[in-house]
CSV table of C-alpha atoms and ligand atoms in Angstrom, one decimal:
chain,number,residue,atom,x,y,z
A,808,MET,CA,-0.3,0.5,0.3
A,809,ASP,CA,1.6,3.7,-1.3
A,810,VAL,CA,0.7,5.9,1.4
A,811,ARG,CA,0.3,9.5,0.0
A,812,HIS,CA,0.6,12.6,2.3
A,813,PRO,CA,-1.4,15.5,2.0
A,814,THR,CA,-0.3,19.1,0.4
A,815,HIS,CA,-1.0,22.5,0.6
A,816,PRO,CA,-2.0,24.9,-2.4
A,817,ASP,CA,1.4,27.0,-1.8
A,818,GLN,CA,3.4,24.3,-2.7
A,819,ILE,CA,1.9,23.6,-6.4
A,820,PRO,CA,4.2,26.0,-8.1
A,821,THR,CA,7.3,24.7,-5.9
A,822,PHE,CA,6.4,20.9,-7.7
A,823,ASP,CA,8.2,19.8,-11.0
A,824,THR,CA,6.8,17.6,-13.2
A,825,SER,CA,7.7,14.7,-11.0
A,826,ALA,CA,6.7,16.0,-8.2
A,827,LEU,CA,3.3,17.1,-9.0
A,828,ARG,CA,3.2,13.1,-10.4
A,829,GLY,CA,4.5,11.8,-7.5
A,830,HIS,CA,1.7,13.6,-4.9
A,831,TYR,CA,-1.2,13.5,-7.6
A,832,LEU,CA,-1.3,10.9,-10.1
A,833,VAL,CA,-1.5,7.3,-9.4
A,834,GLU,CA,0.2,5.7,-12.7
A,835,GLU,CA,0.1,1.8,-12.0
A,836,LEU,CA,-3.1,0.6,-10.3
A,837,PHE,CA,-3.4,-2.8,-12.7
A,838,GLU,CA,-1.1,-5.6,-12.7
A,839,PRO,CA,-2.1,-8.8,-13.9
A,840,GLY,CA,-2.4,-11.1,-10.9
A,841,ALA,CA,-2.2,-8.3,-8.0
A,842,ILE,CA,-4.6,-5.7,-6.1
A,843,HIS,CA,-2.3,-2.5,-5.8
A,844,THR,CA,-3.7,0.2,-3.3
A,845,VAL,CA,-3.0,3.8,-2.4
A,846,TYR,CA,-3.5,5.3,1.0
A,847,SER,CA,-4.0,9.4,0.6
A,848,HIS,CA,-4.5,11.2,3.6
A,849,GLN,CA,-6.6,13.4,1.3
A,850,ASP,CA,-10.1,12.2,3.0
A,851,ARG,CA,-8.3,9.2,3.8
A,852,VAL,CA,-9.6,8.0,0.6
A,853,VAL,CA,-7.8,4.7,-0.4
A,854,LEU,CA,-7.4,3.8,-4.1
A,855,GLY,CA,-7.2,0.3,-5.7
A,856,GLY,CA,-6.8,-1.9,-9.0
A,857,ALA,CA,-7.7,-5.4,-8.8
A,858,VAL,CA,-6.2,-7.6,-11.7
A,859,PRO,CA,-7.4,-11.3,-11.4
A,860,GLN,CA,-6.3,-13.8,-13.7
A,861,PRO,CA,-8.7,-16.8,-15.4
A,862,GLY,CA,-8.9,-19.4,-12.4
A,863,SER,CA,-7.5,-17.3,-9.4
A,864,PRO,CA,-9.6,-15.2,-7.9
A,865,LEU,CA,-7.8,-12.2,-5.4
A,866,GLU,CA,-8.8,-11.4,-2.0
A,867,LEU,CA,-8.8,-7.9,-0.6
A,868,GLU,CA,-6.5,-8.2,2.0
A,869,THR,CA,-6.2,-5.2,5.0
A,870,GLU,CA,-3.0,-3.9,5.0
A,871,PRO,CA,-0.6,-2.3,7.5
A,872,PRO,CA,-1.5,1.6,7.4
A,873,LEU,CA,-5.4,0.5,8.0
A,874,ARG,CA,-4.6,-1.3,11.6
A,875,SER,CA,-7.7,-3.5,11.2
A,876,GLU,CA,-8.6,-7.0,11.0
A,877,TYR,CA,-9.9,-7.0,7.9
A,878,PHE,CA,-10.2,-4.3,5.5
A,879,CYS,CA,-14.1,-2.9,5.6
A,880,GLU,CA,-13.7,-3.2,9.5
A,881,ARG,CA,-13.7,0.8,9.4
A,882,ARG,CA,-14.4,1.5,5.8
A,883,GLU,CA,-16.9,1.1,3.0
A,884,LEU,CA,-15.7,0.4,-0.7
A,885,GLY,CA,-17.0,1.4,-4.0
A,886,VAL,CA,-16.1,-1.1,-6.8
A,887,LEU,CA,-16.3,-0.2,-10.5
A,888,SER,CA,-15.6,-2.7,-13.4
A,889,LEU,CA,-13.6,-2.6,-16.0
A,890,GLY,CA,-14.7,-5.5,-18.0
A,891,GLN,CA,-16.8,-8.5,-17.0
A,892,GLY,CA,-16.1,-10.2,-13.5
A,893,ALA,CA,-17.5,-11.2,-10.6
A,894,VAL,CA,-17.1,-9.7,-6.8
A,895,THR,CA,-17.9,-12.0,-4.1
A,896,VAL,CA,-18.7,-10.4,-0.6
A,897,ASP,CA,-19.1,-12.8,2.3
A,898,GLY,CA,-20.3,-15.5,0.1
A,899,SER,CA,-22.4,-14.0,-1.9
A,900,THR,CA,-21.0,-13.3,-5.8
A,901,TYR,CA,-22.1,-10.6,-7.7
A,902,GLU,CA,-21.4,-10.9,-11.8
A,903,LEU,CA,-20.6,-7.3,-12.9
A,904,ALA,CA,-20.1,-6.0,-16.4
A,905,HIS,CA,-17.9,-3.2,-17.9
A,906,ARG,CA,-19.1,0.1,-16.1
A,907,ASP,CA,-21.1,-1.6,-13.2
A,908,CYS,CA,-20.8,-0.6,-9.7
A,909,LEU,CA,-20.7,-2.7,-6.6
A,910,TYR,CA,-20.9,-0.7,-3.4
A,911,VAL,CA,-20.0,-3.1,-0.5
A,912,GLY,CA,-20.7,-1.9,3.2
A,913,ARG,CA,-18.8,-1.4,6.4
A,914,GLY,CA,-18.2,-4.7,8.0
A,915,ALA,CA,-17.7,-7.0,5.2
A,916,ARG,CA,-15.3,-9.2,5.8
A,917,SER,CA,-14.2,-11.0,2.7
A,918,VAL,CA,-14.5,-9.8,-0.7
A,919,SER,CA,-12.5,-11.3,-3.7
A,920,PHE,CA,-12.4,-10.2,-7.0
A,921,ASP,CA,-12.9,-13.0,-10.3
A,922,SER,CA,-12.6,-12.8,-13.7
A,923,SER,CA,-12.2,-15.4,-16.4
A,924,GLU,CA,-12.4,-13.2,-19.3
A,925,GLY,CA,-9.5,-10.2,-18.6
A,926,GLY,CA,-11.9,-8.2,-16.4
A,927,ARG,CA,-10.3,-5.6,-14.0
A,928,PHE,CA,-11.7,-3.6,-11.2
A,929,TYR,CA,-11.4,-0.2,-9.9
A,930,LEU,CA,-11.1,0.1,-6.1
A,931,VAL,CA,-12.5,3.5,-4.0
A,932,SER,CA,-12.8,3.2,-0.2
A,933,THR,CA,-13.5,6.0,2.4
A,934,PRO,CA,-14.3,5.7,6.3
A,935,ALA,CA,-17.7,4.4,7.5
A,936,HIS,CA,-19.1,5.6,11.0
A,937,THR,CA,-22.2,2.7,10.0
A,938,SER,CA,-22.9,-0.5,7.5
A,939,TYR,CA,-24.9,0.5,4.5
A,940,PRO,CA,-26.1,-2.5,2.7
A,941,THR,CA,-23.9,-3.8,-0.2
A,942,SER,CA,-25.8,-3.5,-3.5
A,943,VAL,CA,-25.1,-3.6,-7.2
A,944,ALA,CA,-25.8,-0.2,-9.6
A,945,ARG,CA,-25.5,-1.5,-13.1
A,946,HIS,CA,-24.4,0.6,-16.1
A,947,ALA,CA,-27.6,-0.5,-18.2
A,948,ASP,CA,-30.4,0.3,-15.5
A,949,THR,CA,-29.1,3.8,-14.8
A,950,VAL,CA,-30.6,6.5,-16.4
A,951,PRO,CA,-27.5,9.5,-17.4
A,952,ALA,CA,-28.0,12.9,-17.2
A,953,ARG,CA,-26.8,13.9,-20.6
A,954,LEU,CA,-24.4,16.9,-20.6
A,955,GLY,CA,-22.5,19.1,-22.8
A,956,ASP,CA,-22.5,20.7,-26.3
A,957,PRO,CA,-20.7,19.7,-29.5
A,958,ALA,CA,-19.6,23.3,-29.7
A,959,THR,CA,-17.6,23.1,-26.8
A,960,ALA,CA,-16.3,19.1,-27.7
A,961,ASN,CA,-17.9,18.2,-24.6
A,962,VAL,CA,-21.0,16.0,-24.8
A,963,ARG,CA,-21.1,13.7,-22.0
A,964,GLU,CA,-23.2,11.1,-20.2
A,965,LEU,CA,-23.2,11.1,-16.4
A,966,ARG,CA,-24.0,8.2,-14.3
A,967,LYS,CA,-24.6,8.6,-10.5
A,968,TYR,CA,-24.3,4.9,-8.7
A,969,VAL,CA,-23.3,5.9,-5.2
A,970,HIS,CA,-25.2,9.2,-4.0
A,971,PRO,CA,-27.9,10.0,-1.7
A,972,ASP,CA,-30.6,9.5,-3.9
A,973,GLY,CA,-28.8,6.2,-5.3
A,974,ILE,CA,-27.3,3.6,-3.5
A,975,ARG,CA,-26.2,4.9,0.1
A,976,SER,CA,-23.1,5.2,1.7
A,977,CYS,CA,-21.5,7.2,4.4
A,978,GLU,CA,-18.8,9.3,2.6
A,979,LEU,CA,-18.8,7.7,-0.9
A,980,VAL,CA,-20.0,9.6,-3.6
A,981,MET,CA,-19.1,7.6,-7.0
A,982,GLY,CA,-20.3,7.3,-10.5
A,983,VAL,CA,-19.2,7.4,-14.4
A,984,THR,CA,-18.8,9.9,-17.3
A,985,GLU,CA,-18.5,8.8,-20.5
A,986,LEU,CA,-17.5,11.3,-23.3
A,987,ALA,CA,-19.0,11.1,-27.0
A,988,GLU,CA,-17.1,10.4,-30.0
A,989,GLY,CA,-15.8,13.9,-31.4
A,990,SER,CA,-15.9,15.1,-27.7
A,991,ILE,CA,-12.9,15.7,-25.4
A,992,TRP,CA,-13.1,18.4,-22.6
A,993,ASN,CA,-14.7,16.9,-19.3
A,994,THR,CA,-15.6,19.8,-16.5
A,995,MET,CA,-15.1,22.6,-18.7
A,996,PRO,CA,-16.0,25.2,-17.2
A,997,CYS,CA,-14.9,23.8,-14.4
A,998,HIS,CA,-15.4,24.0,-10.4
A,999,THR,CA,-13.8,22.9,-6.6
A,1000,HIS,CA,-15.7,21.9,-3.9
A,1001,ASP,CA,-14.0,22.9,-0.5
A,1002,ARG,CA,-16.0,20.0,1.6
A,1003,ARG,CA,-14.5,17.2,-0.9
A,1004,THR,CA,-11.8,15.4,-2.6
A,1005,GLU,CA,-12.4,14.1,-5.7
A,1006,CYS,CA,-10.5,11.5,-7.5
A,1007,TYR,CA,-10.9,10.5,-11.2
A,1008,LEU,CA,-10.0,7.3,-13.2
A,1009,TYR,CA,-9.7,7.4,-16.9
A,1010,PHE,CA,-10.4,4.7,-19.0
A,1011,ASP,CA,-11.3,3.7,-22.2
A,1012,LEU,CA,-8.9,5.4,-23.8
A,1013,PRO,CA,-6.4,4.0,-26.5
A,1014,PRO,CA,-2.9,3.3,-25.3
A,1015,GLU,CA,-1.4,5.8,-27.9
A,1016,HIS,CA,-3.7,8.5,-26.6
A,1017,ARG,CA,-3.2,11.1,-23.7
A,1018,VAL,CA,-5.6,13.0,-21.4
A,1019,ILE,CA,-4.3,16.4,-20.7
A,1020,HIS,CA,-5.4,16.7,-16.9
A,1021,LEU,CA,-6.0,20.2,-15.0
A,1022,LEU,CA,-5.2,20.6,-11.4
A,1023,GLY,CA,-4.1,23.1,-8.7
A,1024,GLN,CA,-6.3,26.3,-7.5
A,1025,PRO,CA,-8.3,28.2,-10.5
A,1026,HIS,CA,-5.7,31.3,-10.8
A,1027,GLU,CA,-2.5,28.8,-10.3
A,1028,THR,CA,-3.1,26.0,-12.4
A,1029,ARG,CA,-0.8,22.8,-13.9
A,1030,ASN,CA,-1.1,20.0,-15.4
A,1031,MET,CA,-0.8,16.4,-16.4
A,1032,ILE,CA,-0.3,13.9,-18.5
A,1033,VAL,CA,-2.2,11.0,-18.1
A,1034,ARG,CA,-2.7,7.7,-19.6
A,1035,ASN,CA,-5.4,5.1,-20.0
A,1036,GLU,CA,-6.6,3.7,-16.3
A,1037,GLN,CA,-4.8,6.1,-14.3
A,1038,ALA,CA,-6.1,8.0,-11.4
A,1039,VAL,CA,-5.7,11.6,-10.4
A,1040,ILE,CA,-6.3,12.6,-6.5
A,1041,SER,CA,-7.8,16.3,-6.4
A,1042,PRO,CA,-7.5,18.1,-3.0
A,1043,SER,CA,-10.3,20.0,-2.1
A,1044,TRP,CA,-8.9,23.2,-3.2
A,1045,SER,CA,-8.0,21.8,-7.0
A,1046,VAL,CA,-9.9,22.0,-10.0
A,1047,HIS,CA,-10.1,18.8,-12.1
A,1048,SER,CA,-10.9,19.0,-15.3
A,1049,GLY,CA,-9.4,17.4,-18.4
A,1050,ALA,CA,-9.4,17.3,-22.3
A,1051,GLY,CA,-8.0,14.1,-24.3
A,1052,THR,CA,-6.3,13.8,-27.6
A,1053,HIS,CA,-9.7,11.4,-28.2
A,1054,ARG,CA,-12.5,10.3,-26.2
A,1055,TYR,CA,-12.7,8.4,-22.9
A,1056,GLY,CA,-14.4,7.7,-19.9
A,1057,PHE,CA,-13.4,8.4,-16.4
A,1058,VAL,CA,-14.7,7.2,-12.9
A,1059,TRP,CA,-15.3,10.2,-10.6
A,1060,ALA,CA,-15.7,9.7,-6.7
A,1061,MET,CA,-15.6,11.8,-3.9
A,1062,ALA,CA,-15.2,11.7,-0.2
A,1063,GLY,CA,-15.1,13.9,2.7
A,1064,GLU,CA,-17.8,16.7,4.7
A,1065,ASN,CA,-20.8,16.4,2.5
A,1066,GLN,CA,-22.3,14.1,-0.3
A,1067,ALA,CA,-24.4,16.9,-2.1
A,1068,PHE,CA,-23.5,16.8,-5.9
A,1069,THR,CA,-24.5,20.0,-6.1
A,1070,ASP,CA,-22.0,21.7,-4.0
A,1071,MET,CA,-19.5,23.3,-6.3
A,1072,ASP,CA,-18.1,26.6,-6.1
A,1073,HIS,CA,-18.1,27.1,-10.1
A,1074,VAL,CA,-15.2,29.0,-11.7
A,1075,ALA,CA,-15.4,30.8,-15.2
A,1076,ILE,CA,-13.2,30.1,-17.8
A,1077,ASP,CA,-11.4,33.7,-17.8
A,1078,GLU,CA,-10.8,33.2,-13.7
A,1079,LEU,CA,-8.3,30.2,-14.5
A,1080,ARG,CA,-4.8,31.1,-15.4
B,1751,D54,O1,-18.2,17.1,-8.6
B,1751,D54,C1,-18.5,16.5,-9.5
B,1751,D54,C2,-17.2,16.2,-10.7
B,1751,D54,O2,-16.2,16.8,-10.8
B,1751,D54,C3,-18.1,15.2,-12.0
B,1751,D54,O3,-19.0,14.5,-11.7
B,1751,D54,C4,-17.6,16.3,-13.1
B,1751,D54,C5,-18.4,15.1,-14.4
B,1751,D54,O4,-18.5,14.3,-14.1
B,1751,D54,C6,-17.9,16.0,-15.5
B,1751,D54,O5,-18.5,16.9,-15.7
B,1751,D54,O6,-18.4,15.5,-16.7
B,1752,ZN,ZN1,-16.5,17.9,-8.9
């Protein structure tokens, strides 16, 4: 488990490219036959990737930084399936298709991942004060919000999975946004939300393409060049927006003080520096 400490916005101008990437970019989450996790002290979000090999399920183990008997002892967990696979939680198996979401409530003792056809799972976990039921939200059954405009190259569909009017949780708010062919911008005009950390995982981006992801306070932005299946941790003071060299999708997940999706401090394009 990689541990990332929080940063102050005044540090941003002092970071070179590799320092910026070391603090905010999660480059290697998905390795065949392994589970990788990152513990961020930004709202104590844990990000992870699980890639089970056919016939060899992977069990989510606790890690020393958690000081817990099992992973979900004090935590809830969101799982976003990138492909076809199954997650077994305390003996109940949930089959997931590409972009389906499983929420695992606090107290689940055993969580394991299995796939016979190259499935992979993105994990986001946050501290939990109580136990909400483990449940599934399927991409095919979720009515998306249709956002954006062709003129601004940001036509996209947003699906909320874990949120106050969907799967209930303690802190976690989670969903997927997918851009239409020919659209490249997400979250522009952009925003911050001082009450929450937000993490993006970009997916469905061809290997030769990249997303130019913007971060930092609105008046002092930086960029990182991001590959497919890499994640970005955005502290509460940071914008989180990007433009791809190709269409893509991204999993967004938030944790912190509140769960109100509309609690955003909007930033006008002409305020950005
Ligand atoms: O606070 C909310 C998040 O930044 C994302 O949900 C934004 C997003 O998915 C989009 O604009 O497409
Ligand atoms: Zn946001």
